[in-house]
Tab-separated table of C-alpha atoms in Angstrom:
chain	number	residue	atom	x	y	z
A	1	MET	CA	-46.145	39.127	52.607
A	2	ASP	CA	-43.344	39.697	51.482
A	3	ALA	CA	-42.736	35.660	51.398
A	4	LEU	CA	-45.363	34.908	50.594
A	5	LEU	CA	-45.116	36.675	47.366
A	6	LEU	CA	-42.104	35.710	46.557
A	7	GLU	CA	-43.280	31.616	47.735
A	8	GLN	CA	-46.558	31.496	45.921
A	9	HIS	CA	-46.468	33.610	42.663
A	10	GLY	CA	-42.568	34.104	42.506
A	11	LEU	CA	-42.630	38.167	42.697
A	12	CYS	CA	-40.009	40.292	44.588
A	13	ALA	CA	-39.010	43.990	44.292
A	14	VAL	CA	-37.317	43.545	40.558
A	15	THR	CA	-39.539	41.738	39.243
A	16	ALA	CA	-42.859	43.547	40.853
A	17	GLN	CA	-42.189	46.683	38.874
A	18	SER	CA	-42.657	45.462	35.727
A	19	LEU	CA	-45.545	43.299	36.412
A	20	GLN	CA	-48.701	43.794	34.453
A	21	PRO	CA	-51.901	44.606	35.486
A	22	HIS	CA	-54.071	42.363	34.497
A	23	ASP	CA	-51.347	39.379	36.463
A	24	ALA	CA	-51.081	42.511	39.781
A	25	GLU	CA	-55.169	42.220	39.769
A	26	GLN	CA	-55.097	38.180	40.007
A	27	ILE	CA	-52.535	38.456	42.522
A	28	LYS	CA	-54.077	40.858	44.680
A	29	ASP	CA	-57.868	38.429	44.760
A	30	ALA	CA	-55.376	35.460	45.288
A	31	LEU	CA	-54.081	36.768	48.027
A	32	VAL	CA	-57.063	38.310	49.799
A	33	ARG	CA	-58.366	35.167	49.762
A	34	GLU	CA	-55.704	33.287	51.150
A	35	VAL	CA	-55.872	36.215	54.188
A	36	THR	CA	-59.122	35.467	54.408
A	37	GLN	CA	-58.977	31.715	54.745
A	38	ALA	CA	-56.404	32.106	57.033
A	39	ASP	CA	-58.179	34.550	58.875
A	40	ARG	CA	-61.367	31.954	59.630
A	41	ALA	CA	-58.675	29.343	60.294
A	42	LEU	CA	-57.408	31.374	62.575
A	43	GLU	CA	-60.976	31.775	64.069
A	44	ARG	CA	-61.786	28.305	64.641
A	45	ALA	CA	-58.601	27.526	66.064
A	46	ARG	CA	-59.330	30.108	68.672
A	47	THR	CA	-62.720	28.737	69.427
A	48	ALA	CA	-61.414	25.381	69.689
A	49	LEU	CA	-58.411	26.639	72.190
A	50	ARG	CA	-61.312	28.288	74.412
A	51	LYS	CA	-63.256	24.802	74.270
A	52	ASP	CA	-60.531	22.721	75.101
A	53	VAL	CA	-59.670	25.677	77.939
A	54	GLN	CA	-62.730	24.990	79.486
A	55	LYS	CA	-62.117	21.834	79.203
A	56	ALA	CA	-58.968	21.777	81.591
A	57	GLU	CA	-60.931	23.732	83.119
A	58	ARG	CA	-63.779	21.709	84.645
A	59	LEU	CA	-61.254	18.684	84.837
A	60	THR	CA	-59.325	20.532	87.135
A	61	GLN	CA	-62.643	21.227	89.458
A	62	GLN	CA	-63.611	17.620	89.569
A	63	PRO	CA	-63.561	15.577	92.751
A	64	GLU	CA	-60.500	12.513	90.866
A	65	TYR	CA	-58.811	14.934	89.646
A	66	VAL	CA	-57.912	17.265	93.135
A	67	GLN	CA	-55.237	15.413	94.048
A	68	ILE	CA	-53.781	15.444	90.825
A	69	VAL	CA	-53.401	18.489	89.565
A	70	ASP	CA	-50.948	21.129	92.199
A	71	GLY	CA	-52.204	24.690	93.394
A	72	ARG	CA	-49.843	26.366	90.714
A	73	LEU	CA	-51.127	24.591	87.587
A	74	ARG	CA	-54.781	24.877	88.813
A	75	GLU	CA	-53.925	28.168	89.338
A	76	ARG	CA	-52.388	29.208	85.451
A	77	LEU	CA	-54.809	27.085	84.464
A	78	GLN	CA	-57.671	29.980	86.179
A	79	GLN	CA	-56.586	32.952	84.125
A	80	ASP	CA	-57.485	33.542	80.403
A	81	LEU	CA	-55.433	31.319	78.550
A	82	THR	CA	-56.987	32.716	74.798
A	83	THR	CA	-53.997	35.155	74.765
A	84	PRO	CA	-51.276	32.632	73.227
A	85	THR	CA	-48.250	34.621	74.806
A	86	ARG	CA	-50.083	33.281	78.439
A	87	LEU	CA	-50.090	29.981	76.932
A	88	ALA	CA	-46.994	29.847	75.288
A	89	THR	CA	-45.490	30.220	79.429
A	90	LEU	CA	-47.861	26.617	79.918
A	91	LEU	CA	-46.053	24.535	77.015
A	92	GLU	CA	-42.966	23.867	78.810
A	93	ASP	CA	-44.994	22.981	82.382
A	94	ILE	CA	-47.713	20.859	81.165
A	95	GLU	CA	-45.049	18.871	78.436
A	96	GLU	CA	-43.345	17.967	82.351
A	97	ARG	CA	-46.241	17.106	83.394
A	98	GLU	CA	-46.768	14.958	81.104
A	99	ARG	CA	-43.655	13.024	80.776
A	100	GLN	CA	-44.351	12.688	84.569
A	101	VAL	CA	-47.802	11.483	84.532
A	102	VAL	CA	-46.874	8.858	81.618
A	103	ALA	CA	-44.412	7.586	83.525
A	104	LEU	CA	-46.904	6.381	86.299
A	105	LEU	CA	-49.245	5.208	83.969
A	106	ALA	CA	-46.300	2.912	83.017
A	107	GLU	CA	-45.524	2.692	86.706
A	108	PHE	CA	-49.239	1.725	87.161
A	109	ALA	CA	-49.640	-0.788	84.357
A	110	GLU	CA	-46.362	-2.939	85.826
A	111	ASP	CA	-48.070	-2.434	89.857
A	112	GLN	CA	-51.629	-3.698	88.087
A	113	ALA	CA	-49.989	-6.288	85.907
A	114	ARG	CA	-48.298	-7.926	89.489
A	115	VAL	CA	-51.629	-8.219	91.475
A	116	VAL	CA	-53.025	-9.348	88.296
A	117	ASP	CA	-49.913	-11.968	88.325
A	118	ALA	CA	-51.031	-12.485	92.065
A	119	CYS	CA	-54.290	-12.849	91.781
A	120	THR	CA	-54.393	-15.842	88.736
A	121	SER	CA	-52.209	-17.623	90.928
A	122	THR	CA	-54.401	-17.117	93.816
A	123	VAL	CA	-57.856	-18.130	92.206
A	124	GLU	CA	-56.345	-20.986	90.468
A	125	ALA	CA	-55.423	-22.141	93.636
A	126	VAL	CA	-58.928	-21.730	94.872
A	127	LEU	CA	-60.069	-23.458	91.849
A	128	ASP	CA	-57.938	-25.886	92.278
A	129	SER	CA	-59.081	-27.083	96.297
A	130	VAL	CA	-62.551	-26.494	95.494
A	131	GLU	CA	-62.139	-29.531	92.362
A	132	GLU	CA	-59.970	-31.357	94.864
A	133	VAL	CA	-62.991	-30.849	97.693
A	134	ALA	CA	-65.318	-33.335	95.325
A	135	ARG	CA	-62.254	-36.529	94.648
A	136	HIS	CA	-61.712	-36.444	98.537
A	137	SER	CA	-65.524	-36.388	99.308
A	138	ARG	CA	-65.126	-40.072	97.985
A	139	LEU	CA	-67.991	-42.151	100.771
A	140	PRO	CA	-66.429	-45.581	101.993
A	141	ARG	CA	-67.532	-49.138	100.509
A	142	ASN	CA	-69.589	-50.243	103.365
A	143	LEU	CA	-72.208	-47.821	102.882
A	144	GLY	CA	-75.088	-49.247	100.414
A	145	SER	CA	-75.502	-47.500	97.893
A	146	TRP	CA	-73.406	-45.221	98.777
A	147	SER	CA	-70.539	-47.354	98.331
A	148	SER	CA	-68.007	-45.291	96.714
A	149	GLN	CA	-69.951	-42.234	95.739
A	150	ARG	CA	-68.615	-38.912	95.788
A	151	PHE	CA	-70.557	-36.842	98.188
A	152	LEU	CA	-70.187	-33.515	97.181
A	153	SER	CA	-70.054	-33.215	93.707
A	154	LEU	CA	-68.913	-30.428	91.268
A	155	GLU	CA	-69.449	-28.497	88.293
A	156	LEU	CA	-66.655	-25.939	87.095
A	157	ARG	CA	-68.636	-24.590	83.570
A	158	GLN	CA	-66.370	-21.604	81.603
A	159	ARG	CA	-63.638	-21.557	83.142
A	160	ALA	CA	-60.958	-19.457	82.066
A	161	THR	CA	-56.882	-20.059	81.864
A	162	GLY	CA	-53.837	-18.987	80.040
A	163	ASP	CA	-54.710	-15.195	78.730
A	164	GLU	CA	-58.305	-15.260	79.027
A	165	LEU	CA	-58.044	-16.163	82.808
A	166	VAL	CA	-55.579	-12.753	82.998
A	167	ARG	CA	-57.717	-11.001	80.665
A	168	ARG	CA	-60.851	-11.001	82.654
A	169	LEU	CA	-59.561	-10.785	85.779
A	170	SER	CA	-57.695	-7.590	84.439
A	171	ALA	CA	-60.614	-6.439	84.266
A	172	GLU	CA	-62.515	-7.256	86.990
A	173	VAL	CA	-59.587	-5.938	89.081
A	174	ASP	CA	-60.620	-2.340	86.451
A	175	ARG	CA	-63.827	-2.678	87.945
A	176	LEU	CA	-63.046	-2.668	91.200
A	177	ILE	CA	-60.566	-0.008	90.889
A	178	THR	CA	-63.201	2.304	89.609
A	179	SER	CA	-65.598	1.784	91.804
A	180	LEU	CA	-64.172	2.753	95.008
A	181	PRO	CA	-64.288	6.513	95.918
A	182	ALA	CA	-62.285	9.623	95.336
A	183	SER	CA	-61.381	9.973	99.726
A	184	ALA	CA	-60.652	6.013	99.538
A	185	ALA	CA	-57.768	6.626	97.183
A	186	GLY	CA	-54.469	4.798	98.546
A	187	ARG	CA	-55.854	3.453	101.433
A	188	ALA	CA	-55.735	-0.664	101.941
A	189	SER	CA	-59.096	-0.276	103.984
A	190	ALA	CA	-60.915	-0.015	100.565
A	191	LEU	CA	-60.513	-3.202	99.135
A	192	PRO	CA	-63.595	-6.019	99.981
A	193	GLU	CA	-62.367	-8.015	102.630
A	194	ALA	CA	-60.077	-10.655	102.058
A	195	ILE	CA	-62.841	-14.086	101.637
A	196	ASP	CA	-64.796	-11.304	99.831
A	197	LEU	CA	-62.387	-10.140	97.125
A	198	ALA	CA	-61.574	-14.080	96.232
A	199	LYS	CA	-65.232	-15.165	96.251
A	200	ARG	CA	-65.551	-11.893	93.595
A	201	LEU	CA	-62.480	-12.912	91.149
A	202	VAL	CA	-63.283	-16.687	91.624
A	203	LEU	CA	-66.534	-15.282	90.105
A	204	ALA	CA	-64.779	-13.100	87.234
A	205	ALA	CA	-62.748	-16.256	86.703
A	206	LEU	CA	-65.729	-18.433	86.107
A	207	GLY	CA	-67.579	-16.212	83.635
A	208	GLY	CA	-69.864	-14.736	86.500
A	209	ARG	CA	-72.996	-16.858	89.007
A	210	GLY	CA	-75.024	-19.461	87.903
A	211	ASN	CA	-71.613	-21.633	86.700
A	212	ILE	CA	-70.007	-23.363	89.684
A	213	VAL	CA	-73.107	-25.933	89.521
A	214	ALA	CA	-72.264	-28.242	93.808
A	215	LYS	CA	-74.178	-30.965	94.894
A	216	ILE	CA	-73.894	-33.311	97.808
A	217	ILE	CA	-76.267	-36.416	98.651
A	218	LYS	CA	-78.716	-36.183	100.736
A	219	PRO	CA	-78.940	-38.048	103.761
A	220	THR	CA	-81.909	-40.529	104.167
A	221	GLN	CA	-83.458	-42.907	106.398
A	222	SER	CA	-81.881	-45.664	104.235
A	223	LEU	CA	-78.626	-46.068	102.221
A	224	ASP	CA	-80.680	-47.632	99.038
A	225	THR	CA	-81.191	-44.922	97.276
A	226	VAL	CA	-78.532	-41.902	96.146
A	227	GLU	CA	-80.572	-38.410	96.311
A	228	ARG	CA	-78.288	-35.798	95.114
A	229	GLU	CA	-79.433	-32.344	95.896
A	230	SER	CA	-77.832	-28.058	95.366
A	231	VAL	CA	-76.071	-27.451	97.879
A	232	THR	CA	-78.611	-23.871	98.104
A	233	GLU	CA	-81.264	-26.850	99.512
A	234	ILE	CA	-79.588	-27.594	102.512
A	235	GLN	CA	-81.440	-24.730	104.298
A	236	LYS	CA	-84.355	-26.857	104.563
A	237	PHE	CA	-82.810	-29.606	105.949
A	238	SER	CA	-83.798	-30.986	109.113
A	239	GLY	CA	-81.788	-30.779	112.269
A	240	GLY	CA	-80.673	-34.237	111.671
A	241	GLU	CA	-79.884	-34.592	107.806
A	242	LEU	CA	-77.917	-30.917	108.447
A	243	LEU	CA	-76.036	-32.439	111.008
A	244	THR	CA	-75.030	-35.394	109.193
A	245	VAL	CA	-73.748	-32.996	106.016
A	246	SER	CA	-71.988	-30.707	107.938
A	247	VAL	CA	-70.084	-33.709	109.849
A	248	LEU	CA	-69.396	-35.451	106.858
A	249	LEU	CA	-68.393	-32.285	105.078
A	250	TYR	CA	-65.958	-31.213	107.948
A	251	CYS	CA	-64.331	-34.545	106.861
A	252	THR	CA	-63.532	-34.310	103.559
A	253	LEU	CA	-61.796	-30.795	103.876
A	254	ALA	CA	-60.363	-32.301	107.105
A	255	ARG	CA	-58.906	-34.924	105.203
A	256	MET	CA	-57.918	-32.960	101.839
A	257	ARG	CA	-56.068	-30.522	104.375
A	258	ALA	CA	-54.037	-33.160	105.701
A	259	VAL	CA	-53.089	-34.671	102.137
A	260	GLN	CA	-52.432	-31.398	100.998
A	261	ARG	CA	-49.635	-30.908	104.541
A	262	ASP	CA	-48.317	-34.324	103.469
A	263	ARG	CA	-49.423	-36.033	106.399
A	264	ARG	CA	-48.937	-39.099	107.571
A	265	ILE	CA	-48.934	-39.023	111.333
A	266	PRO	CA	-49.940	-42.404	112.912
A	267	GLY	CA	-53.991	-42.311	114.902
A	268	GLY	CA	-55.362	-40.430	111.671
A	269	VAL	CA	-55.693	-36.969	110.781
A	270	GLY	CA	-57.432	-35.549	114.512
A	271	THR	CA	-60.867	-35.575	116.291
A	272	LEU	CA	-64.135	-33.555	116.120
A	273	VAL	CA	-65.868	-32.510	118.690
A	274	LEU	CA	-69.779	-32.507	118.747
A	275	ASP	CA	-71.457	-30.123	120.988
A	276	ASN	CA	-75.027	-32.037	121.721
A	277	PRO	CA	-75.085	-33.621	118.099
A	278	PHE	CA	-77.950	-35.592	119.841
A	279	GLY	CA	-80.661	-33.039	120.092
A	280	LYS	CA	-80.856	-32.550	117.143
A	281	ALA	CA	-79.471	-36.113	115.655
A	282	ASN	CA	-80.620	-39.133	117.512
A	283	TYR	CA	-81.152	-41.344	114.457
A	284	GLY	CA	-78.958	-44.494	114.347
A	285	PRO	CA	-78.073	-44.920	110.949
A	286	PHE	CA	-77.601	-41.064	111.084
A	287	VAL	CA	-75.019	-41.616	113.700
A	288	ASP	CA	-73.413	-44.501	112.377
A	289	LEU	CA	-73.072	-42.955	108.609
A	290	GLN	CA	-71.041	-39.644	110.447
A	291	ARG	CA	-68.904	-42.295	112.167
A	292	ARG	CA	-68.501	-44.597	109.408
A	293	VAL	CA	-67.241	-41.707	107.151
A	294	ALA	CA	-65.288	-40.340	110.196
A	295	ALA	CA	-63.403	-43.687	110.763
A	296	ALA	CA	-62.890	-44.002	106.677
A	297	HIS	CA	-60.698	-40.307	106.951
A	298	GLY	CA	-59.448	-41.093	109.593
A	299	ILE	CA	-60.758	-38.383	111.912
A	300	GLN	CA	-62.268	-39.136	115.326
A	301	LEU	CA	-65.562	-38.001	116.134
A	302	VAL	CA	-65.807	-37.006	119.604
A	303	TYR	CA	-69.957	-36.485	121.085
A	304	THR	CA	-70.353	-34.905	124.262
A	305	THR	CA	-73.969	-34.452	125.849
A	306	GLY	CA	-76.410	-35.089	128.256
A	307	SER	CA	-78.943	-37.367	126.931
A	308	ASN	CA	-79.626	-40.536	128.098
A	309	ASP	CA	-80.806	-41.819	125.032
A	310	LEU	CA	-80.768	-45.778	125.363
A	311	PRO	CA	-80.365	-46.508	121.671
A	312	ALA	CA	-77.496	-43.821	120.717
A	313	LEU	CA	-75.324	-44.048	123.184
A	314	GLY	CA	-75.209	-47.997	123.002
A	315	ARG	CA	-74.346	-47.626	119.697
A	316	PHE	CA	-70.243	-46.060	121.143
A	317	PRO	CA	-68.476	-48.486	122.416
A	318	LEU	CA	-66.661	-45.686	124.979
A	319	ILE	CA	-68.826	-43.783	127.286
A	320	ILE	CA	-67.333	-41.235	130.156
A	321	ARG	CA	-69.203	-39.684	132.361
A	322	MET	CA	-67.830	-36.262	133.779
A	323	ARG	CA	-68.286	-33.547	135.883
A	324	ASN	CA	-67.834	-29.461	136.407
A	325	GLY	CA	-66.232	-28.800	139.394
A	326	VAL	CA	-64.730	-25.968	141.442
A	327	ASP	CA	-61.246	-26.193	144.154
A	328	VAL	CA	-62.656	-23.883	147.340
A	329	ARG	CA	-59.524	-22.883	148.219
A	330	THR	CA	-58.285	-22.255	144.796
A	331	LYS	CA	-61.933	-21.215	143.235
A	332	ARG	CA	-60.053	-22.892	140.243
A	333	ARG	CA	-62.476	-25.070	137.632
A	334	TYR	CA	-62.367	-28.070	136.690
A	335	VAL	CA	-63.654	-30.752	134.395
A	336	GLN	CA	-63.745	-34.605	136.833
A	337	VAL	CA	-64.429	-37.837	135.070
A	338	LEU	CA	-67.177	-39.979	137.612
A	339	GLU	CA	-66.768	-42.908	135.373
A	340	ARG	CA	-65.872	-45.164	131.885
A	341	TYR	CA	-67.787	-46.768	130.537
A	342	CYS	CA	-66.224	-49.428	127.424
A	343	ASP	CA	-68.041	-52.316	124.689
A	344	ALA	CA	-70.080	-53.752	127.874
A	345	VAL	CA	-72.486	-50.316	127.366
A	346	ALA	CA	-73.564	-52.179	124.204
A	347	ALA	CA	-74.411	-55.284	125.431
A	348	GLY	CA	-76.096	-53.767	128.624
A	349	VAL	CA	-78.224	-51.908	126.034
A	350	ALA	CA	-79.276	-54.558	123.897
A	351	ARG	CA	-80.443	-56.346	126.854
A	352	ALA	CA	-82.441	-52.874	127.975
A	353	GLN	CA	-84.022	-53.067	125.003
A	354	ASP	CA	-85.177	-56.791	124.297
A	355	ASP	CA	-87.225	-55.733	128.122
A	356	GLY	CA	-88.899	-52.123	126.533
A	357	ILE	CA	-86.154	-49.842	128.515
A	358	THR	CA	-85.571	-46.848	126.610
A	359	SER	CA	-83.712	-44.820	128.790
A	360	ALA	CA	-81.432	-44.624	131.921
A	361	HIS	CA	-79.943	-43.434	134.636
A	362	LEU	CA	-76.404	-44.920	136.020
A	363	LEU	CA	-75.249	-44.624	139.470
A	364	ARG	CA	-72.002	-45.973	141.680
A	365	ARG	CA	-72.735	-46.143	145.374
A	366	ALA	CA	-70.234	-47.540	148.331
A	367	VAL	CA	-70.610	-50.210	149.664
A	368	LEU	CA	-70.589	-50.156	153.762
A	369	HIS	CA	-67.565	-52.930	155.014
A	370	THR	CA	-69.098	-54.650	158.505
A	371	GLU	CA	-66.207	-56.424	160.404
A	372	ALA	CA	-67.829	-59.445	158.631
A	373	GLU	CA	-66.796	-58.583	155.215
A	374	PRO	CA	-63.173	-58.516	155.117
A	375	ASP	CA	-62.053	-57.758	152.282
A	376	ALA	CA	-62.165	-53.569	152.600
A	377	GLN	CA	-61.553	-53.341	148.893
A	378	ALA	CA	-63.983	-55.284	147.417
A	379	PRO	CA	-65.479	-52.808	144.105
A	380	ALA	CA	-68.216	-50.883	144.459
A	381	GLN	CA	-71.743	-52.375	142.919
A	382	ASP	CA	-73.180	-50.526	140.048
A	383	ALA	CA	-76.895	-49.707	140.220
A	384	VAL	CA	-79.510	-49.262	137.111
């Protein structure tokens, strides 16, 4: 009080003795007002302290903070902290904990920046590959109206780049982490599978669904028209149309991968084995389309089938008939080559079709030789 009197009113022990009653009354009223205001401010501070303490207590009980607040600090927070002496003992611990949390947050920010940077590189590579697929889907020239057309067309709308891409991916990473339950914290298994995560990040880079439009040319009985359909309509295609689309897409992807790997191996990109495709697609123009596109992309198509459909089989320059065999002694299974039919088959099929034949079995049997037939190595005869 002496300090207050000296500071506010210039009174000390000496000057107070000469103070007039009127002046003393004014000083007394001023002191009462100041003390009253101070008391009210103290009560407001105590009320705010009680609210903050209750808020801190509630935070320590929430599941997401159970692993963060250590047991000693939680126990002390549950005590009556409205007493200033008890609160003062916590200030040093709280400040130290604050410094630790700030340091952890800085580390988390650096880790997130590295994660976002890796996600950015991955998303850009995916989107570049998507656009490259369309470039490699260009069809060969000998396909009528389809000649030199892109079988697959892609449109990427609202594709973000630079800082905008980083902002979108950072926000998506935040949403992903926030959506994880507290019990899954720190477990890599809680994250989505790689392909699902890549899809989610790519959609975020494009601003959401609907910003990538993919269309393909629908196979038709003739190649006179170019009819593009959304890839979402593929499920409505017939079996032959669906198989033809699948083969063409495979050829496109195989060609793109070969270019990315800078593959210059003689003989083409590779081989695609089709398991009995004639059960779904024996329509001649579709088979020709598959073979022409595959040849243009350097891919050899191998059709495996048990079908005897002459119009379909007669389009191939080489037919190999095989049979499953078992070694009785070792019990091992083998695939045996029985017959090889080359270009002569196509001519034979053409002649057979002129006679109205649509299906046939080709059998080979040994010729019995007699003494009148000195050539014991005479070739076997074919019977149709």
